Short mmCIF file of C-alpha atoms in Angstrom, two decimals:
data_model
loop_
_atom_site.label_atom_id
_atom_site.label_comp_id
_atom_site.label_asym_id
_atom_site.label_seq_id
_atom_site.Cartn_x
_atom_site.Cartn_y
_atom_site.Cartn_z
CA MET A 1 0.00 0.00 0.00
CA GLU A 2 1.31 3.37 -0.95
CA ARG A 3 2.22 5.41 2.13
CA THR A 4 -0.01 8.44 2.72
CA CYS A 5 2.13 11.29 4.00
CA PHE A 6 2.14 15.06 4.28
CA VAL A 7 4.80 17.41 5.63
CA LEU A 8 4.00 20.55 7.56
CA LEU A 9 6.59 23.12 6.55
CA SER A 10 5.54 26.19 8.46
CA VAL A 11 2.91 27.26 10.93
CA ILE A 12 2.18 30.88 11.75
CA PHE A 13 0.04 31.80 14.73
CA SER A 14 -1.95 34.93 15.44
CA ASN A 15 -0.82 36.59 18.67
CA PHE A 16 2.29 34.39 18.54
CA LYS A 17 5.92 35.10 17.77
CA GLY A 18 7.86 32.28 16.17
CA VAL A 19 7.82 29.63 13.41
CA PHE A 20 7.66 25.91 14.11
CA THR A 21 8.26 22.91 11.84
CA ALA A 22 6.80 19.49 12.35
CA ASP A 23 6.55 16.26 10.35
CA SER A 24 3.27 14.40 10.48
CA CYS A 25 4.41 11.54 8.24
CA LEU A 26 4.12 8.15 9.94
CA ASN A 27 6.54 5.34 9.35
CA ASN A 28 5.35 2.41 7.15
CA GLU A 29 6.41 0.03 9.90
CA SER A 30 4.46 1.97 12.55
CA LYS A 31 1.65 0.03 14.19
CA GLY A 32 -0.01 3.07 15.67
CA LEU A 33 0.15 6.85 16.09
CA VAL A 34 3.21 8.90 16.89
CA THR A 35 1.93 10.52 20.06
CA ASP A 36 5.00 12.50 21.13
CA ARG A 37 4.96 14.84 18.11
CA LYS A 38 2.52 17.72 17.95
CA LEU A 39 0.75 18.70 14.79
CA GLY A 40 0.51 22.31 13.69
CA LEU A 41 -2.52 24.53 14.12
CA PHE A 42 -4.17 27.38 12.28
CA PRO A 43 -4.61 30.07 11.01
CA LEU A 44 -2.14 29.25 8.20
CA LYS A 45 -1.03 25.78 7.25
CA PHE A 46 0.82 24.78 4.07
CA PHE A 47 1.25 21.39 2.45
CA TYR A 48 3.57 20.97 -0.51
CA ASN A 49 3.68 18.56 -3.45
CA ILE A 50 -0.01 17.65 -3.42
CA GLY A 51 -2.85 18.27 -5.82
CA PRO A 52 -6.01 20.38 -5.44
CA ASN A 53 -8.20 17.38 -4.63
CA ASP A 54 -5.76 16.26 -1.92
CA CYS A 55 -5.81 19.81 -0.61
CA TYR A 56 -9.58 19.83 -0.32
CA ASN A 57 -9.68 16.36 1.28
CA LYS A 58 -7.20 17.43 3.93
CA CYS A 59 -9.42 20.37 4.73
CA VAL A 60 -12.40 18.06 5.12
CA ARG A 61 -10.42 15.83 7.50
CA HIS A 62 -9.04 18.65 9.64
CA SER A 63 -11.18 19.74 12.55
CA LEU A 64 -10.80 23.51 12.01
CA CYS A 65 -10.48 23.93 8.27
CA GLN A 66 -13.23 25.78 6.38
CA SER A 67 -11.61 26.54 3.01
CA VAL A 68 -8.39 26.11 1.02
CA ASN A 69 -6.19 27.90 -1.47
CA TYR A 70 -4.23 25.80 -3.89
CA ASP A 71 -1.21 27.22 -5.74
CA ARG A 72 -0.92 25.65 -9.22
CA TYR A 73 2.63 26.99 -9.75
CA ARG A 74 4.25 26.00 -6.49
CA PHE A 75 2.02 23.00 -5.79
CA TYR A 76 1.20 23.88 -2.20
CA CYS A 77 -2.01 23.76 -0.25
CA GLU A 78 -3.05 26.48 2.20
CA LEU A 79 -5.67 25.41 4.75
CA LEU A 80 -7.78 28.27 6.06
CA ARG A 81 -9.83 28.56 9.20
CA GLU A 82 -12.46 30.87 7.67
CA LEU A 83 -14.68 30.91 4.64
CA LYS A 84 -13.61 33.42 2.04
CA THR A 85 -16.72 35.55 2.61
CA ASP A 86 -15.76 35.88 6.29
CA VAL A 87 -12.34 37.40 5.62
CA ILE A 88 -11.53 38.58 2.12
CA GLN A 89 -12.82 37.79 -1.32
CA TYR A 90 -10.61 35.03 -2.68
CA THR A 91 -10.67 34.76 -6.46
CA ASN A 92 -9.73 31.80 -8.60
CA THR A 93 -6.96 32.78 -11.00
CA THR A 94 -4.67 31.02 -13.42
CA ARG A 95 -2.42 30.38 -10.41
CA PHE A 96 -4.72 29.97 -7.40
CA ILE A 97 -7.78 27.79 -6.84
CA HIS A 98 -9.96 28.55 -3.84
CA MET A 99 -12.32 25.85 -2.56
CA GLU A 100 -14.69 25.81 0.40
CA LEU A 101 -16.40 23.00 2.27
CA ASN A 102 -19.71 22.29 0.61
CA GLU A 103 -21.54 21.65 3.87
CA ASN A 104 -21.74 23.93 6.87
CA VAL A 105 -20.02 21.74 9.46
CA GLY A 106 -19.55 22.93 13.06
CA GLN A 107 -16.53 22.47 15.25
CA GLU A 108 -17.91 19.23 16.64
CA GLY A 109 -18.49 17.62 13.26
CA LYS A 110 -15.47 17.80 10.92
CA LYS A 111 -15.23 14.58 8.93
CA CYS A 112 -12.31 12.23 9.56
CA GLY A 113 -13.00 9.18 7.47
CA ASP A 114 -16.01 7.52 9.06
CA VAL A 115 -15.78 9.56 12.28
CA SER A 116 -15.83 13.23 13.27
CA CYS A 117 -13.09 15.21 15.02
CA ASN A 118 -13.81 17.73 17.75
CA HIS A 119 -12.22 21.15 17.78
CA TYR A 120 -9.21 20.10 19.87
CA SER A 121 -8.31 17.12 17.67
CA THR A 122 -6.66 16.73 14.28
CA CYS A 123 -7.48 14.12 11.69
CA VAL A 124 -4.38 12.12 10.70
CA ILE A 125 -3.82 9.19 8.38
CA LEU A 126 -2.15 6.02 9.65
CA SER A 127 0.31 4.19 7.47
CA SER A 128 -2.43 1.61 7.05
CA GLY A 129 -4.63 4.27 5.43
CA ILE A 130 -7.06 4.53 8.35
CA ASN A 131 -8.22 8.02 9.37
CA VAL A 132 -8.26 8.75 13.09
CA CYS A 133 -8.74 11.80 15.35
CA VAL A 134 -5.85 12.68 17.62
CA GLU A 135 -6.15 15.07 20.54
CA THR A 136 -3.54 17.69 19.83
CA GLU A 137 -4.71 20.69 21.88
CA CYS A 138 -6.68 21.67 24.97
CA PHE A 139 -10.40 21.26 24.57
CA GLU A 140 -10.55 24.85 25.88
CA TRP A 141 -9.46 27.80 23.76
CA TYR A 142 -6.37 29.68 24.77
CA PRO A 143 -7.25 32.13 27.58
CA VAL A 144 -7.21 35.79 26.63
CA ILE A 145 -5.89 38.40 29.05
CA GLU A 146 -6.68 42.07 28.75
CA ASN A 147 -3.82 44.21 27.43
CA GLY A 148 -1.65 41.11 26.95
CA PHE A 149 -0.78 38.55 24.30
CA ILE A 150 0.67 35.06 23.91
CA GLU A 151 4.41 35.60 23.58
CA GLU A 152 5.45 31.98 23.11
CA ARG A 153 3.62 28.75 22.50
CA GLN A 154 5.00 25.20 22.56
CA PHE A 155 3.63 21.88 21.46
CA SER A 156 5.01 19.39 23.97
CA PRO A 157 3.94 19.94 26.63
CA ILE A 158 1.24 22.32 25.50
CA THR A 159 2.24 25.62 27.08
CA ALA A 160 1.74 29.31 26.47
CA SER A 161 3.61 32.21 28.03
CA TYR A 162 2.05 35.64 28.13
CA ALA A 163 3.53 39.11 27.87
CA CYS A 164 1.99 42.53 28.27
CA SER A 165 1.29 44.94 25.48
CA SER A 166 3.44 48.03 25.20
CA GLY A 167 2.83 50.45 28.04
CA TYR A 168 1.51 47.82 30.44
CA THR A 169 3.20 46.05 33.34
CA GLY A 170 2.87 42.40 34.20
CA VAL A 171 1.57 41.59 37.67
CA GLY A 172 1.74 38.12 39.18
CA ASP A 173 4.30 35.41 39.70
CA LYS A 174 3.05 33.04 36.99
CA ASN A 175 2.68 34.01 33.34
CA VAL A 176 2.82 30.48 31.90
CA ILE A 177 -0.11 28.11 31.57
CA ILE A 178 0.10 24.38 30.81
CA CYS A 179 -2.41 21.94 29.38
CA LYS A 180 -2.54 18.29 28.48
CA PRO A 181 -4.15 17.35 25.15
CA GLY A 182 -7.89 17.27 25.66
CA GLY A 183 -7.57 18.82 29.11
CA LYS A 184 -7.98 22.22 30.72
CA TRP A 185 -5.52 25.04 31.04
CA SER A 186 -3.80 25.52 34.37
CA PRO A 187 -4.67 28.74 36.27
CA LEU A 188 -3.13 31.92 34.91
CA ILE A 189 -1.93 34.02 37.84
CA TYR A 190 -0.94 36.93 35.68
CA ARG A 191 -2.45 40.19 34.50
CA CYS A 192 -1.37 43.31 32.66
CA GLU A 193 -1.98 46.64 34.32
CA PRO A 194 -1.72 50.15 32.84
CA PRO A 195 0.63 52.57 34.61
CA VAL A 196 -0.90 54.43 37.54
CA HIS A 197 0.61 57.90 37.91
CA GLY A 198 0.85 59.32 41.40
CA GLY A 199 -1.36 62.15 42.64
CA TRP A 200 -0.99 64.45 45.62
CA SER A 201 -3.22 64.20 48.67
CA GLU A 202 -4.65 67.32 50.32
CA TRP A 203 -2.25 69.49 52.31
CA SER A 204 -2.20 68.83 56.04
CA ASN A 205 -2.99 71.62 58.50
CA TRP A 206 -0.17 74.01 59.34
CA GLY A 207 1.92 72.71 62.20
CA ALA A 208 2.86 74.56 65.39
CA CYS A 209 5.37 77.37 65.14
CA SER A 210 8.91 76.19 65.74
CA LEU A 211 9.43 79.00 68.33
CA THR A 212 7.12 80.31 71.06
CA CYS A 213 8.21 83.85 70.29
CA GLY A 214 10.16 85.63 67.62
CA ASP A 215 10.57 84.45 64.01
CA GLY A 216 9.85 80.74 63.62
CA TRP A 217 8.62 78.35 60.94
CA SER A 218 5.30 76.59 60.46
CA THR A 219 5.19 73.50 58.21
CA ARG A 220 2.57 71.49 56.33
CA LEU A 221 2.91 68.23 54.39
CA ARG A 222 1.24 66.19 51.65
CA ASP A 223 1.72 62.63 50.37
CA CYS A 224 1.90 61.18 46.86
CA ASN A 225 -0.82 58.63 47.55
CA ASN A 226 -3.89 59.89 45.71
CA PRO A 227 -3.28 57.54 44.00
CA THR A 228 0.06 55.93 44.88
CA PRO A 229 2.14 55.40 41.72
CA GLN A 230 2.13 51.79 40.53
CA TYR A 231 3.08 49.62 37.56
CA GLY A 232 5.73 52.02 36.29
CA GLY A 233 3.66 55.16 36.82
CA SER A 234 5.45 58.44 37.52
CA TYR A 235 5.86 59.99 40.94
CA CYS A 236 4.09 63.24 41.75
CA GLN A 237 5.69 66.42 40.45
CA GLY A 238 6.58 69.16 42.93
CA GLY A 239 7.44 69.18 46.61
CA ASN A 240 5.71 67.50 49.51
CA ILE A 241 6.54 70.16 52.14
CA GLU A 242 5.80 73.89 52.55
CA ARG A 243 7.04 76.33 55.23
CA ILE A 244 5.97 79.84 56.22
CA ARG A 245 7.32 82.34 58.76
CA CYS A 246 5.41 82.55 62.03
CA ASN A 247 5.65 84.98 64.98
CA ILE A 248 3.28 84.23 67.82
CA ALA A 249 4.56 87.06 70.09
CA ILE A 250 7.53 89.36 70.64
CA CYS A 251 10.00 87.67 72.90
CA PRO A 252 10.45 89.28 76.40
CA ILE A 253 13.64 91.27 76.93
CA HIS A 254 15.18 90.69 80.34
CA GLY A 255 16.97 93.61 82.01
CA GLY A 256 20.71 93.85 82.33
CA TRP A 257 22.85 96.06 84.55
CA GLY A 258 24.67 99.03 83.11
CA HIS A 259 28.16 100.12 84.21
CA TRP A 260 28.80 101.34 87.77
CA SER A 261 29.17 105.06 88.27
CA GLY A 262 32.25 106.49 89.95
CA TRP A 263 32.49 106.62 93.77
CA SER A 264 31.08 109.74 95.37
CA TYR A 265 32.95 111.94 97.87
CA CYS A 266 33.04 110.79 101.44
CA THR A 267 30.06 112.17 103.36
CA ALA A 268 31.93 112.67 106.67
CA PRO A 269 33.05 116.11 107.96
CA CYS A 270 36.69 116.60 108.67
CA ARG A 271 38.32 113.98 110.75
CA GLN A 272 35.20 111.85 110.94
CA TYR A 273 33.89 108.64 109.40
CA GLY A 274 31.27 108.60 106.62
CA VAL A 275 30.34 106.66 103.46
CA MET A 276 31.12 106.72 99.77
CA SER A 277 28.58 105.39 97.25
CA ARG A 278 28.16 104.44 93.60
CA TYR A 279 25.16 103.53 91.40
CA ARG A 280 24.16 101.51 88.37
CA GLN A 281 21.00 101.23 86.25
CA CYS A 282 19.07 98.24 84.87
CA ASN A 283 19.27 99.52 81.31
CA ASN A 284 21.65 97.23 79.48
CA PRO A 285 19.14 96.29 78.20
CA GLN A 286 16.11 97.73 79.85
CA PRO A 287 13.49 95.05 80.58
CA MET A 288 10.64 95.09 78.03
CA TYR A 289 7.64 92.96 76.92
CA GLY A 290 7.40 91.26 80.27
CA GLY A 291 11.10 90.66 80.64
CA LEU A 292 12.62 90.26 84.12
CA ILE A 293 14.23 93.16 85.96
CA CYS A 294 17.84 92.97 86.97
CA ILE A 295 18.66 90.87 89.98
CA GLY A 296 20.87 92.47 92.62
CA SER A 297 21.43 95.94 94.10
CA SER A 298 21.57 99.10 92.09
CA SER A 299 23.91 100.82 94.61
CA GLN A 300 26.94 100.12 96.76
CA GLU A 301 28.36 101.98 99.80
CA TYR A 302 31.85 102.05 101.18
CA ASN A 303 32.95 103.31 104.62
CA CYS A 304 35.33 106.20 104.44
CA TYR A 305 37.24 108.55 106.79
CA ASN A 306 37.74 112.19 106.09
CA SER A 307 41.27 112.91 107.17
CA ASN A 308 41.19 116.56 106.22
CA SER A 309 41.97 119.07 108.97
CA CYS A 310 39.13 121.22 110.16
CA ASN A 311 39.67 125.04 109.70
#
């Protein structure tokens, strides 16, 4: 029996960066399916060195195919996920032939020989010529996250890693999800957040003056928490502190003694004892605005003797 074989040369994914190659040919000596090799998925899938009828039959067997383009010059088959009226108007030319499935078949009913493949399976041909459905993907669609995209996708195991669109920041410690063929995706603990730029809160009340009298400073504050900057957002512009001069009252001036005056003459008559005195004033400075007066005596006396002879 002639071996039925097709080679997948390139697969291009929407929301996916990268090109994969895979070979879905099965060995003539194989007794079953090659289960450790993943088959490619849509939206674009090319098969070379086949004819237009083979191209159409492969579309019928594949669970997601709706229409095909066949290149007469290069002999390749392009399987498409959509009907031509759903995307663009394909036109048959001398080079290209466009064919669509004749019957409107849903995702649960794509023909695979005598059976039908569901949307997470692919119809493959055994070396014996039997058509079978093989689970090649999750039965769930790839999860979509807001403001993010699938950065990388692998076949074995089935994994997808997410990245954030430009201007957004990833939040979460897990941006990779895993799935077994026919199973469900693991939880995606990841999200993409837009930058939150900081905003100032209201000013606080003015604080107490730094001095109880004389020139002091009063201060008020504000915080950059309305909102707090997050996810790469910018910090608030401007300062978070303001100061103004304050003067609750004039400070009291305490009195200080001035210089002593000279000693006076002795008060005693001739050949008698008397006193000499001197004075000072509390004017250096003079007490003002409730300041304290000078402490101590404003005068001093000194005993003296007048030794002059009496006339």
